[in-house]
Amino acid sequence: MANNSSGEMTFLDHLEVLRWHLVRAFAGIFVFAVLAFVFKNFVFDTVILAPSDPDFLTNKLLCKLAGVLDMPLLCINQDPLSFQNIKMSGQFTTHIWVSFVAGIVVAFPYVFWEFWRFIKPALYTKEVKHSRGAIFFASTLFSVGILFAYYIICPLSVHFLGTYQVSDKVENIVNLGSYIGTITSIVLAGGVIFELPIFIYFLAKVGLVSSDFLRKYRKHSIVLALMLAAIITPPDVISQLLVCIPLIILYESGIVIAKRIEAKREKQLAKI
């Protein structure tokens, strides 16, 4: 039996319930966005601009590794980038935008929990029991993806894009908005990409993908991962592997998840 005490709710009633869940979710984002706006020195100097600094953790570790392996290409971001703002309101609007993105990132577990509370009444008791860990795993994967993108992909991308030149006559003076747009896009994309096992879980649940389908396109996924790694990293094998391997692991974990769901489904059909 479905865990639903409001089975006779009208469509408008459901919309009203959804509206309040959305209101609370946006309120959570707003609270953290305000905090990010207030503590702008920490958000910008310590977080946003840090990947371009030689003292950033990843940059220091790669430089040490470069000395051990005698691979100078690994020592990245040793010359801090120069940033400029060319619009009167540029820094203020950037401040607002970054605060909003920070609010989304920090409030993600709460936002996901609100959406889960909305769909929970429509689930069967058994489905609720099996989905209790969904918030934890989704939040954990999102956080790991954010950290991976921030500490691995961001410094590699900043180095490659910030030092790339079509000619020695053209100097790179990076626009602040362009830099922050790149960092936020990479970080948010990392969080979403690491949700891949969760997406596969739900797609396999409704029968839209199968383990055989995922195996069939395994080679394509590896090629895409290698292409992505080649685009955003310096031209050395170690940097490309740092980006490529986690993506392949996520895809392979999705195959395992889909296979387990299929095994459970076959077991249930056998009991009928």
PDB file of C-alpha atoms in Angstrom:
ATOM      1  CA  MET A   1       0.000   0.000   0.000  1.00  0.00           C
ATOM      2  CA  ALA A   2       1.254   3.458  -0.838  1.00  0.00           C
ATOM      3  CA  ASN A   3       2.415   5.616   2.026  1.00  0.00           C
ATOM      4  CA  ASN A   4      -0.112   8.326   1.162  1.00  0.00           C
ATOM      5  CA  SER A   5      -2.499   9.833   3.674  1.00  0.00           C
ATOM      6  CA  SER A   6      -3.786  12.391   1.168  1.00  0.00           C
ATOM      7  CA  GLY A   7      -4.935  10.136  -1.645  1.00  0.00           C
ATOM      8  CA  GLU A   8      -7.972  12.326  -2.396  1.00  0.00           C
ATOM      9  CA  MET A   9      -6.007  15.532  -2.855  1.00  0.00           C
ATOM     10  CA  THR A  10      -6.860  17.437  -5.999  1.00  0.00           C
ATOM     11  CA  PHE A  11      -4.343  18.559  -8.590  1.00  0.00           C
ATOM     12  CA  LEU A  12      -4.468  22.104  -7.185  1.00  0.00           C
ATOM     13  CA  ASP A  13      -3.846  20.720  -3.688  1.00  0.00           C
ATOM     14  CA  HIS A  14      -0.704  18.985  -4.943  1.00  0.00           C
ATOM     15  CA  LEU A  15       0.424  22.203  -6.606  1.00  0.00           C
ATOM     16  CA  GLU A  16      -0.062  24.049  -3.315  1.00  0.00           C
ATOM     17  CA  VAL A  17       2.023  21.452  -1.450  1.00  0.00           C
ATOM     18  CA  LEU A  18       4.724  21.642  -4.134  1.00  0.00           C
ATOM     19  CA  ARG A  19       4.699  25.448  -3.909  1.00  0.00           C
ATOM     20  CA  TRP A  20       5.511  25.381  -0.197  1.00  0.00           C
ATOM     21  CA  HIS A  21       8.287  22.836  -0.696  1.00  0.00           C
ATOM     22  CA  LEU A  22       9.757  25.119  -3.366  1.00  0.00           C
ATOM     23  CA  VAL A  23       9.386  28.142  -1.088  1.00  0.00           C
ATOM     24  CA  ARG A  24      11.284  26.393   1.705  1.00  0.00           C
ATOM     25  CA  ALA A  25      13.956  25.176  -0.736  1.00  0.00           C
ATOM     26  CA  PHE A  26      14.514  28.694  -2.104  1.00  0.00           C
ATOM     27  CA  ALA A  27      14.508  30.061   1.440  1.00  0.00           C
ATOM     28  CA  GLY A  28      17.363  27.682   2.292  1.00  0.00           C
ATOM     29  CA  ILE A  29      19.290  28.816  -0.774  1.00  0.00           C
ATOM     30  CA  PHE A  30      18.603  32.469   0.105  1.00  0.00           C
ATOM     31  CA  VAL A  31      19.923  32.093   3.666  1.00  0.00           C
ATOM     32  CA  PHE A  32      23.223  30.610   2.529  1.00  0.00           C
ATOM     33  CA  ALA A  33      23.462  33.100  -0.347  1.00  0.00           C
ATOM     34  CA  VAL A  34      23.156  35.964   2.146  1.00  0.00           C
ATOM     35  CA  LEU A  35      25.900  34.434   4.303  1.00  0.00           C
ATOM     36  CA  ALA A  36      28.117  34.078   1.237  1.00  0.00           C
ATOM     37  CA  PHE A  37      27.409  37.714   0.318  1.00  0.00           C
ATOM     38  CA  VAL A  38      28.368  38.914   3.798  1.00  0.00           C
ATOM     39  CA  PHE A  39      31.599  36.886   3.985  1.00  0.00           C
ATOM     40  CA  LYS A  40      32.812  37.949   0.558  1.00  0.00           C
ATOM     41  CA  ASN A  41      36.520  38.006   1.490  1.00  0.00           C
ATOM     42  CA  PHE A  42      36.435  34.330   2.376  1.00  0.00           C
ATOM     43  CA  VAL A  43      34.320  33.392  -0.649  1.00  0.00           C
ATOM     44  CA  PHE A  44      36.471  35.242  -3.182  1.00  0.00           C
ATOM     45  CA  ASP A  45      40.017  35.328  -1.760  1.00  0.00           C
ATOM     46  CA  THR A  46      40.030  31.948  -0.020  1.00  0.00           C
ATOM     47  CA  VAL A  47      37.766  29.956  -2.351  1.00  0.00           C
ATOM     48  CA  ILE A  48      37.065  31.401  -5.811  1.00  0.00           C
ATOM     49  CA  LEU A  49      40.448  32.944  -6.672  1.00  0.00           C
ATOM     50  CA  ALA A  50      42.553  30.336  -4.846  1.00  0.00           C
ATOM     51  CA  PRO A  51      43.013  27.825  -7.738  1.00  0.00           C
ATOM     52  CA  SER A  52      45.027  30.438  -9.655  1.00  0.00           C
ATOM     53  CA  ASP A  53      47.427  30.976  -6.741  1.00  0.00           C
ATOM     54  CA  PRO A  54      50.785  29.133  -6.465  1.00  0.00           C
ATOM     55  CA  ASP A  55      50.013  28.344  -2.786  1.00  0.00           C
ATOM     56  CA  PHE A  56      46.817  26.472  -3.645  1.00  0.00           C
ATOM     57  CA  LEU A  57      46.997  22.896  -2.296  1.00  0.00           C
ATOM     58  CA  THR A  58      46.766  21.161  -5.681  1.00  0.00           C
ATOM     59  CA  ASN A  59      49.319  23.476  -7.283  1.00  0.00           C
ATOM     60  CA  LYS A  60      51.831  22.861  -4.479  1.00  0.00           C
ATOM     61  CA  LEU A  61      51.357  19.079  -4.553  1.00  0.00           C
ATOM     62  CA  LEU A  62      51.715  18.898  -8.340  1.00  0.00           C
ATOM     63  CA  CYS A  63      54.883  20.984  -8.197  1.00  0.00           C
ATOM     64  CA  LYS A  64      56.360  18.604  -5.623  1.00  0.00           C
ATOM     65  CA  LEU A  65      55.352  15.673  -7.812  1.00  0.00           C
ATOM     66  CA  ALA A  66      56.925  17.404 -10.807  1.00  0.00           C
ATOM     67  CA  GLY A  67      60.233  17.565  -8.928  1.00  0.00           C
ATOM     68  CA  VAL A  68      60.081  13.892  -7.955  1.00  0.00           C
ATOM     69  CA  LEU A  69      59.163  12.670 -11.443  1.00  0.00           C
ATOM     70  CA  ASP A  70      61.266  15.278 -13.265  1.00  0.00           C
ATOM     71  CA  MET A  71      58.188  16.442 -15.212  1.00  0.00           C
ATOM     72  CA  PRO A  72      58.186  20.270 -15.227  1.00  0.00           C
ATOM     73  CA  LEU A  73      54.827  20.382 -17.028  1.00  0.00           C
ATOM     74  CA  LEU A  74      53.133  19.211 -13.824  1.00  0.00           C
ATOM     75  CA  CYS A  75      54.151  22.372 -11.969  1.00  0.00           C
ATOM     76  CA  ILE A  76      51.202  24.617 -12.766  1.00  0.00           C
ATOM     77  CA  ASN A  77      49.859  28.073 -11.851  1.00  0.00           C
ATOM     78  CA  GLN A  78      53.164  29.426 -10.598  1.00  0.00           C
ATOM     79  CA  ASP A  79      52.490  32.860 -12.080  1.00  0.00           C
ATOM     80  CA  PRO A  80      49.275  34.274 -10.566  1.00  0.00           C
ATOM     81  CA  LEU A  81      46.781  35.496 -13.144  1.00  0.00           C
ATOM     82  CA  SER A  82      45.988  39.187 -13.544  1.00  0.00           C
ATOM     83  CA  PHE A  83      42.279  39.966 -13.305  1.00  0.00           C
ATOM     84  CA  GLN A  84      40.392  43.009 -14.512  1.00  0.00           C
ATOM     85  CA  ASN A  85      36.860  44.344 -14.286  1.00  0.00           C
ATOM     86  CA  ILE A  86      35.623  46.350 -17.270  1.00  0.00           C
ATOM     87  CA  LYS A  87      32.035  47.161 -16.228  1.00  0.00           C
ATOM     88  CA  MET A  88      30.914  49.765 -13.702  1.00  0.00           C
ATOM     89  CA  SER A  89      28.618  47.296 -11.937  1.00  0.00           C
ATOM     90  CA  GLY A  90      30.697  44.243 -12.839  1.00  0.00           C
ATOM     91  CA  GLN A  91      32.088  43.444  -9.403  1.00  0.00           C
ATOM     92  CA  PHE A  92      28.746  43.996  -7.661  1.00  0.00           C
ATOM     93  CA  THR A  93      26.767  41.782 -10.051  1.00  0.00           C
ATOM     94  CA  THR A  94      29.523  39.169  -9.869  1.00  0.00           C
ATOM     95  CA  HIS A  95      29.304  39.300  -6.077  1.00  0.00           C
ATOM     96  CA  ILE A  96      25.547  38.635  -6.220  1.00  0.00           C
ATOM     97  CA  TRP A  97      25.897  35.816  -8.769  1.00  0.00           C
ATOM     98  CA  VAL A  98      28.645  34.034  -6.838  1.00  0.00           C
ATOM     99  CA  SER A  99      26.655  34.334  -3.598  1.00  0.00           C
ATOM    100  CA  PHE A 100      23.647  32.713  -5.308  1.00  0.00           C
ATOM    101  CA  VAL A 101      25.750  29.834  -6.666  1.00  0.00           C
ATOM    102  CA  ALA A 102      27.329  29.335  -3.242  1.00  0.00           C
ATOM    103  CA  GLY A 103      23.823  29.213  -1.762  1.00  0.00           C
ATOM    104  CA  ILE A 104      22.826  26.459  -4.205  1.00  0.00           C
ATOM    105  CA  VAL A 105      25.946  24.407  -3.490  1.00  0.00           C
ATOM    106  CA  VAL A 106      25.712  24.610   0.299  1.00  0.00           C
ATOM    107  CA  ALA A 107      21.927  24.198   0.445  1.00  0.00           C
ATOM    108  CA  PHE A 108      21.818  21.244  -1.974  1.00  0.00           C
ATOM    109  CA  PRO A 109      21.190  18.563   0.709  1.00  0.00           C
ATOM    110  CA  TYR A 110      18.297  20.571   2.121  1.00  0.00           C
ATOM    111  CA  VAL A 111      16.836  21.265  -1.350  1.00  0.00           C
ATOM    112  CA  PHE A 112      17.045  17.581  -2.249  1.00  0.00           C
ATOM    113  CA  TRP A 113      15.396  16.700   1.072  1.00  0.00           C
ATOM    114  CA  GLU A 114      12.480  19.066   0.342  1.00  0.00           C
ATOM    115  CA  PHE A 115      11.855  17.459  -3.054  1.00  0.00           C
ATOM    116  CA  TRP A 116      12.073  14.013  -1.475  1.00  0.00           C
ATOM    117  CA  ARG A 117       9.470  15.045   1.125  1.00  0.00           C
ATOM    118  CA  PHE A 118       7.172  16.052  -1.730  1.00  0.00           C
ATOM    119  CA  ILE A 119       7.329  12.678  -3.545  1.00  0.00           C
ATOM    120  CA  LYS A 120       7.483  10.566  -0.365  1.00  0.00           C
ATOM    121  CA  PRO A 121       3.667  10.361   0.181  1.00  0.00           C
ATOM    122  CA  ALA A 122       3.292   8.844  -3.302  1.00  0.00           C
ATOM    123  CA  LEU A 123       5.736   6.021  -2.564  1.00  0.00           C
ATOM    124  CA  TYR A 124       4.900   2.590  -1.227  1.00  0.00           C
ATOM    125  CA  THR A 125       6.111   1.779   2.283  1.00  0.00           C
ATOM    126  CA  LYS A 126       8.748  -0.584   0.887  1.00  0.00           C
ATOM    127  CA  GLU A 127       9.959   2.087  -1.558  1.00  0.00           C
ATOM    128  CA  VAL A 128      10.252   4.638   1.276  1.00  0.00           C
ATOM    129  CA  LYS A 129      12.342   2.151   3.245  1.00  0.00           C
ATOM    130  CA  HIS A 130      14.733   1.570   0.342  1.00  0.00           C
ATOM    131  CA  SER A 131      15.025   5.273  -0.476  1.00  0.00           C
ATOM    132  CA  ARG A 132      15.933   6.492   3.022  1.00  0.00           C
ATOM    133  CA  GLY A 133      19.596   6.687   2.097  1.00  0.00           C
ATOM    134  CA  ALA A 134      18.919   8.571  -1.142  1.00  0.00           C
ATOM    135  CA  ILE A 135      19.438  12.003   0.412  1.00  0.00           C
ATOM    136  CA  PHE A 136      22.686  10.945   2.071  1.00  0.00           C
ATOM    137  CA  PHE A 137      24.152   9.311  -1.061  1.00  0.00           C
ATOM    138  CA  ALA A 138      23.005  12.082  -3.408  1.00  0.00           C
ATOM    139  CA  SER A 139      24.414  14.766  -1.097  1.00  0.00           C
ATOM    140  CA  THR A 140      27.657  12.856  -0.599  1.00  0.00           C
ATOM    141  CA  LEU A 141      28.183  12.311  -4.333  1.00  0.00           C
ATOM    142  CA  PHE A 142      27.373  15.956  -5.057  1.00  0.00           C
ATOM    143  CA  SER A 143      29.868  17.122  -2.409  1.00  0.00           C
ATOM    144  CA  VAL A 144      32.574  14.759  -3.671  1.00  0.00           C
ATOM    145  CA  GLY A 145      31.951  16.000  -7.215  1.00  0.00           C
ATOM    146  CA  ILE A 146      32.237  19.616  -6.085  1.00  0.00           C
ATOM    147  CA  LEU A 147      35.503  18.936  -4.249  1.00  0.00           C
ATOM    148  CA  PHE A 148      36.911  16.897  -7.146  1.00  0.00           C
ATOM    149  CA  ALA A 149      36.092  19.661  -9.627  1.00  0.00           C
ATOM    150  CA  TYR A 150      37.448  22.366  -7.336  1.00  0.00           C
ATOM    151  CA  TYR A 151      40.717  20.706  -6.322  1.00  0.00           C
ATOM    152  CA  ILE A 152      41.520  18.799  -9.525  1.00  0.00           C
ATOM    153  CA  ILE A 153      39.740  20.150 -12.584  1.00  0.00           C
ATOM    154  CA  CYS A 154      39.729  23.867 -11.674  1.00  0.00           C
ATOM    155  CA  PRO A 155      43.488  24.368 -11.195  1.00  0.00           C
ATOM    156  CA  LEU A 156      44.239  22.317 -14.322  1.00  0.00           C
ATOM    157  CA  SER A 157      41.710  24.294 -16.368  1.00  0.00           C
ATOM    158  CA  VAL A 158      42.877  27.638 -14.978  1.00  0.00           C
ATOM    159  CA  HIS A 159      46.457  26.804 -15.910  1.00  0.00           C
ATOM    160  CA  PHE A 160      45.624  25.595 -19.407  1.00  0.00           C
ATOM    161  CA  LEU A 161      43.129  28.311 -20.349  1.00  0.00           C
ATOM    162  CA  GLY A 162      44.944  31.107 -18.502  1.00  0.00           C
ATOM    163  CA  THR A 163      48.310  30.448 -20.145  1.00  0.00           C
ATOM    164  CA  TYR A 164      47.153  29.428 -23.619  1.00  0.00           C
ATOM    165  CA  GLN A 165      48.311  31.850 -26.299  1.00  0.00           C
ATOM    166  CA  VAL A 166      47.726  32.037 -30.024  1.00  0.00           C
ATOM    167  CA  SER A 167      50.731  34.389 -30.229  1.00  0.00           C
ATOM    168  CA  ASP A 168      53.418  35.757 -27.916  1.00  0.00           C
ATOM    169  CA  LYS A 169      52.182  39.221 -28.880  1.00  0.00           C
ATOM    170  CA  VAL A 170      48.853  38.628 -27.134  1.00  0.00           C
ATOM    171  CA  GLU A 171      48.899  38.980 -23.336  1.00  0.00           C
ATOM    172  CA  ASN A 172      46.374  37.185 -21.151  1.00  0.00           C
ATOM    173  CA  ILE A 173      44.631  39.616 -18.800  1.00  0.00           C
ATOM    174  CA  VAL A 174      41.611  37.668 -17.616  1.00  0.00           C
ATOM    175  CA  ASN A 175      38.249  39.296 -17.141  1.00  0.00           C
ATOM    176  CA  LEU A 176      36.973  38.635 -13.611  1.00  0.00           C
ATOM    177  CA  GLY A 177      33.526  37.595 -14.800  1.00  0.00           C
ATOM    178  CA  SER A 178      34.990  35.173 -17.326  1.00  0.00           C
ATOM    179  CA  TYR A 179      37.209  33.543 -14.698  1.00  0.00           C
ATOM    180  CA  ILE A 180      34.423  33.176 -12.144  1.00  0.00           C
ATOM    181  CA  GLY A 181      32.016  31.905 -14.804  1.00  0.00           C
ATOM    182  CA  THR A 182      34.537  29.204 -15.713  1.00  0.00           C
ATOM    183  CA  ILE A 183      35.118  28.179 -12.092  1.00  0.00           C
ATOM    184  CA  THR A 184      31.429  28.052 -11.152  1.00  0.00           C
ATOM    185  CA  SER A 185      30.531  26.139 -14.324  1.00  0.00           C
ATOM    186  CA  ILE A 186      33.223  23.536 -13.678  1.00  0.00           C
ATOM    187  CA  VAL A 187      32.295  23.137 -10.010  1.00  0.00           C
ATOM    188  CA  LEU A 188      28.560  22.797 -10.643  1.00  0.00           C
ATOM    189  CA  ALA A 189      29.194  20.433 -13.567  1.00  0.00           C
ATOM    190  CA  GLY A 190      31.398  18.309 -11.285  1.00  0.00           C
ATOM    191  CA  GLY A 191      28.619  18.055  -8.711  1.00  0.00           C
ATOM    192  CA  VAL A 192      26.068  17.065 -11.363  1.00  0.00           C
ATOM    193  CA  ILE A 193      28.374  14.554 -13.091  1.00  0.00           C
ATOM    194  CA  PHE A 194      29.047  12.770  -9.811  1.00  0.00           C
ATOM    195  CA  GLU A 195      25.289  12.244  -9.494  1.00  0.00           C
ATOM    196  CA  LEU A 196      25.590   9.816 -12.436  1.00  0.00           C
ATOM    197  CA  PRO A 197      25.097   6.678 -10.267  1.00  0.00           C
ATOM    198  CA  ILE A 198      21.925   8.236  -8.801  1.00  0.00           C
ATOM    199  CA  PHE A 199      20.602   9.074 -12.276  1.00  0.00           C
ATOM    200  CA  ILE A 200      21.342   5.566 -13.491  1.00  0.00           C
ATOM    201  CA  TYR A 201      19.618   4.124 -10.422  1.00  0.00           C
ATOM    202  CA  PHE A 202      16.351   5.933 -11.164  1.00  0.00           C
ATOM    203  CA  LEU A 203      16.567   5.302 -14.929  1.00  0.00           C
ATOM    204  CA  ALA A 204      17.166   1.591 -14.291  1.00  0.00           C
ATOM    205  CA  LYS A 205      14.280   1.574 -11.794  1.00  0.00           C
ATOM    206  CA  VAL A 206      11.822   2.736 -14.449  1.00  0.00           C
ATOM    207  CA  GLY A 207      13.393   0.540 -17.138  1.00  0.00           C
ATOM    208  CA  LEU A 208      14.839   3.279 -19.350  1.00  0.00           C
ATOM    209  CA  VAL A 209      18.389   1.896 -19.174  1.00  0.00           C
ATOM    210  CA  SER A 210      19.824  -1.549 -18.520  1.00  0.00           C
ATOM    211  CA  SER A 211      23.223  -2.953 -17.617  1.00  0.00           C
ATOM    212  CA  ASP A 212      23.508  -4.398 -21.154  1.00  0.00           C
ATOM    213  CA  PHE A 213      22.823  -0.959 -22.638  1.00  0.00           C
ATOM    214  CA  LEU A 214      25.495   0.616 -20.439  1.00  0.00           C
ATOM    215  CA  ARG A 215      28.003  -2.111 -21.302  1.00  0.00           C
ATOM    216  CA  LYS A 216      27.277  -1.636 -25.000  1.00  0.00           C
ATOM    217  CA  TYR A 217      28.257   2.029 -24.786  1.00  0.00           C
ATOM    218  CA  ARG A 218      31.144   1.536 -22.346  1.00  0.00           C
ATOM    219  CA  LYS A 219      33.778   2.258 -25.005  1.00  0.00           C
ATOM    220  CA  HIS A 220      31.953   5.425 -26.011  1.00  0.00           C
ATOM    221  CA  SER A 221      31.936   6.611 -22.401  1.00  0.00           C
ATOM    222  CA  ILE A 222      35.681   6.008 -22.086  1.00  0.00           C
ATOM    223  CA  VAL A 223      36.340   7.981 -25.278  1.00  0.00           C
ATOM    224  CA  LEU A 224      34.208  10.874 -23.994  1.00  0.00           C
ATOM    225  CA  ALA A 225      36.038  10.832 -20.649  1.00  0.00           C
ATOM    226  CA  LEU A 226      39.405  10.896 -22.418  1.00  0.00           C
ATOM    227  CA  MET A 227      38.280  13.734 -24.680  1.00  0.00           C
ATOM    228  CA  LEU A 228      37.085  15.765 -21.690  1.00  0.00           C
ATOM    229  CA  ALA A 229      40.355  15.140 -19.854  1.00  0.00           C
ATOM    230  CA  ALA A 230      42.401  16.113 -22.917  1.00  0.00           C
ATOM    231  CA  ILE A 231      40.467  19.382 -23.317  1.00  0.00           C
ATOM    232  CA  ILE A 232      40.722  20.682 -19.746  1.00  0.00           C
ATOM    233  CA  THR A 233      44.158  19.434 -18.650  1.00  0.00           C
ATOM    234  CA  PRO A 234      47.771  20.233 -19.576  1.00  0.00           C
ATOM    235  CA  PRO A 235      49.318  17.908 -22.191  1.00  0.00           C
ATOM    236  CA  ASP A 236      50.633  15.244 -19.796  1.00  0.00           C
ATOM    237  CA  VAL A 237      49.374  11.759 -18.996  1.00  0.00           C
ATOM    238  CA  ILE A 238      49.138  12.132 -15.200  1.00  0.00           C
ATOM    239  CA  SER A 239      46.833  15.170 -15.334  1.00  0.00           C
ATOM    240  CA  GLN A 240      44.575  13.460 -17.861  1.00  0.00           C
ATOM    241  CA  LEU A 241      44.360  10.316 -15.733  1.00  0.00           C
ATOM    242  CA  LEU A 242      43.461  12.388 -12.651  1.00  0.00           C
ATOM    243  CA  VAL A 243      40.353  13.581 -14.490  1.00  0.00           C
ATOM    244  CA  CYS A 244      39.546  10.499 -16.572  1.00  0.00           C
ATOM    245  CA  ILE A 245      39.717   7.687 -13.996  1.00  0.00           C
ATOM    246  CA  PRO A 246      36.993   8.994 -11.618  1.00  0.00           C
ATOM    247  CA  LEU A 247      34.615   9.477 -14.557  1.00  0.00           C
ATOM    248  CA  ILE A 248      35.153   5.897 -15.697  1.00  0.00           C
ATOM    249  CA  ILE A 249      34.660   4.611 -12.126  1.00  0.00           C
ATOM    250  CA  LEU A 250      31.336   6.465 -11.902  1.00  0.00           C
ATOM    251  CA  TYR A 251      30.145   4.894 -15.154  1.00  0.00           C
ATOM    252  CA  GLU A 252      31.218   1.414 -14.054  1.00  0.00           C
ATOM    253  CA  SER A 253      29.449   1.855 -10.719  1.00  0.00           C
ATOM    254  CA  GLY A 254      26.323   2.722 -12.684  1.00  0.00           C
ATOM    255  CA  ILE A 255      26.559  -0.617 -14.496  1.00  0.00           C
ATOM    256  CA  VAL A 256      26.801  -2.445 -11.162  1.00  0.00           C
ATOM    257  CA  ILE A 257      23.781  -0.532  -9.826  1.00  0.00           C
ATOM    258  CA  ALA A 258      21.698  -1.317 -12.917  1.00  0.00           C
ATOM    259  CA  LYS A 259      22.666  -4.998 -12.682  1.00  0.00           C
ATOM    260  CA  ARG A 260      21.573  -5.194  -9.025  1.00  0.00           C
ATOM    261  CA  ILE A 261      18.233  -3.586  -9.830  1.00  0.00           C
ATOM    262  CA  GLU A 262      17.669  -6.092 -12.646  1.00  0.00           C
ATOM    263  CA  ALA A 263      18.539  -8.985 -10.337  1.00  0.00           C
ATOM    264  CA  LYS A 264      16.005  -7.773  -7.741  1.00  0.00           C
ATOM    265  CA  ARG A 265      13.354  -7.338 -10.426  1.00  0.00           C
ATOM    266  CA  GLU A 266      13.925 -10.873 -11.741  1.00  0.00           C
ATOM    267  CA  LYS A 267      13.719 -12.249  -8.207  1.00  0.00           C
ATOM    268  CA  GLN A 268      10.393 -10.506  -7.619  1.00  0.00           C
ATOM    269  CA  LEU A 269       9.007 -11.798 -10.924  1.00  0.00           C
ATOM    270  CA  ALA A 270      10.083 -15.325 -10.014  1.00  0.00           C
ATOM    271  CA  LYS A 271       7.977 -15.147  -6.840  1.00  0.00           C
ATOM    272  CA  ILE A 272       4.838 -14.276  -8.782  1.00  0.00           C
TER     273      ILE A 272
END
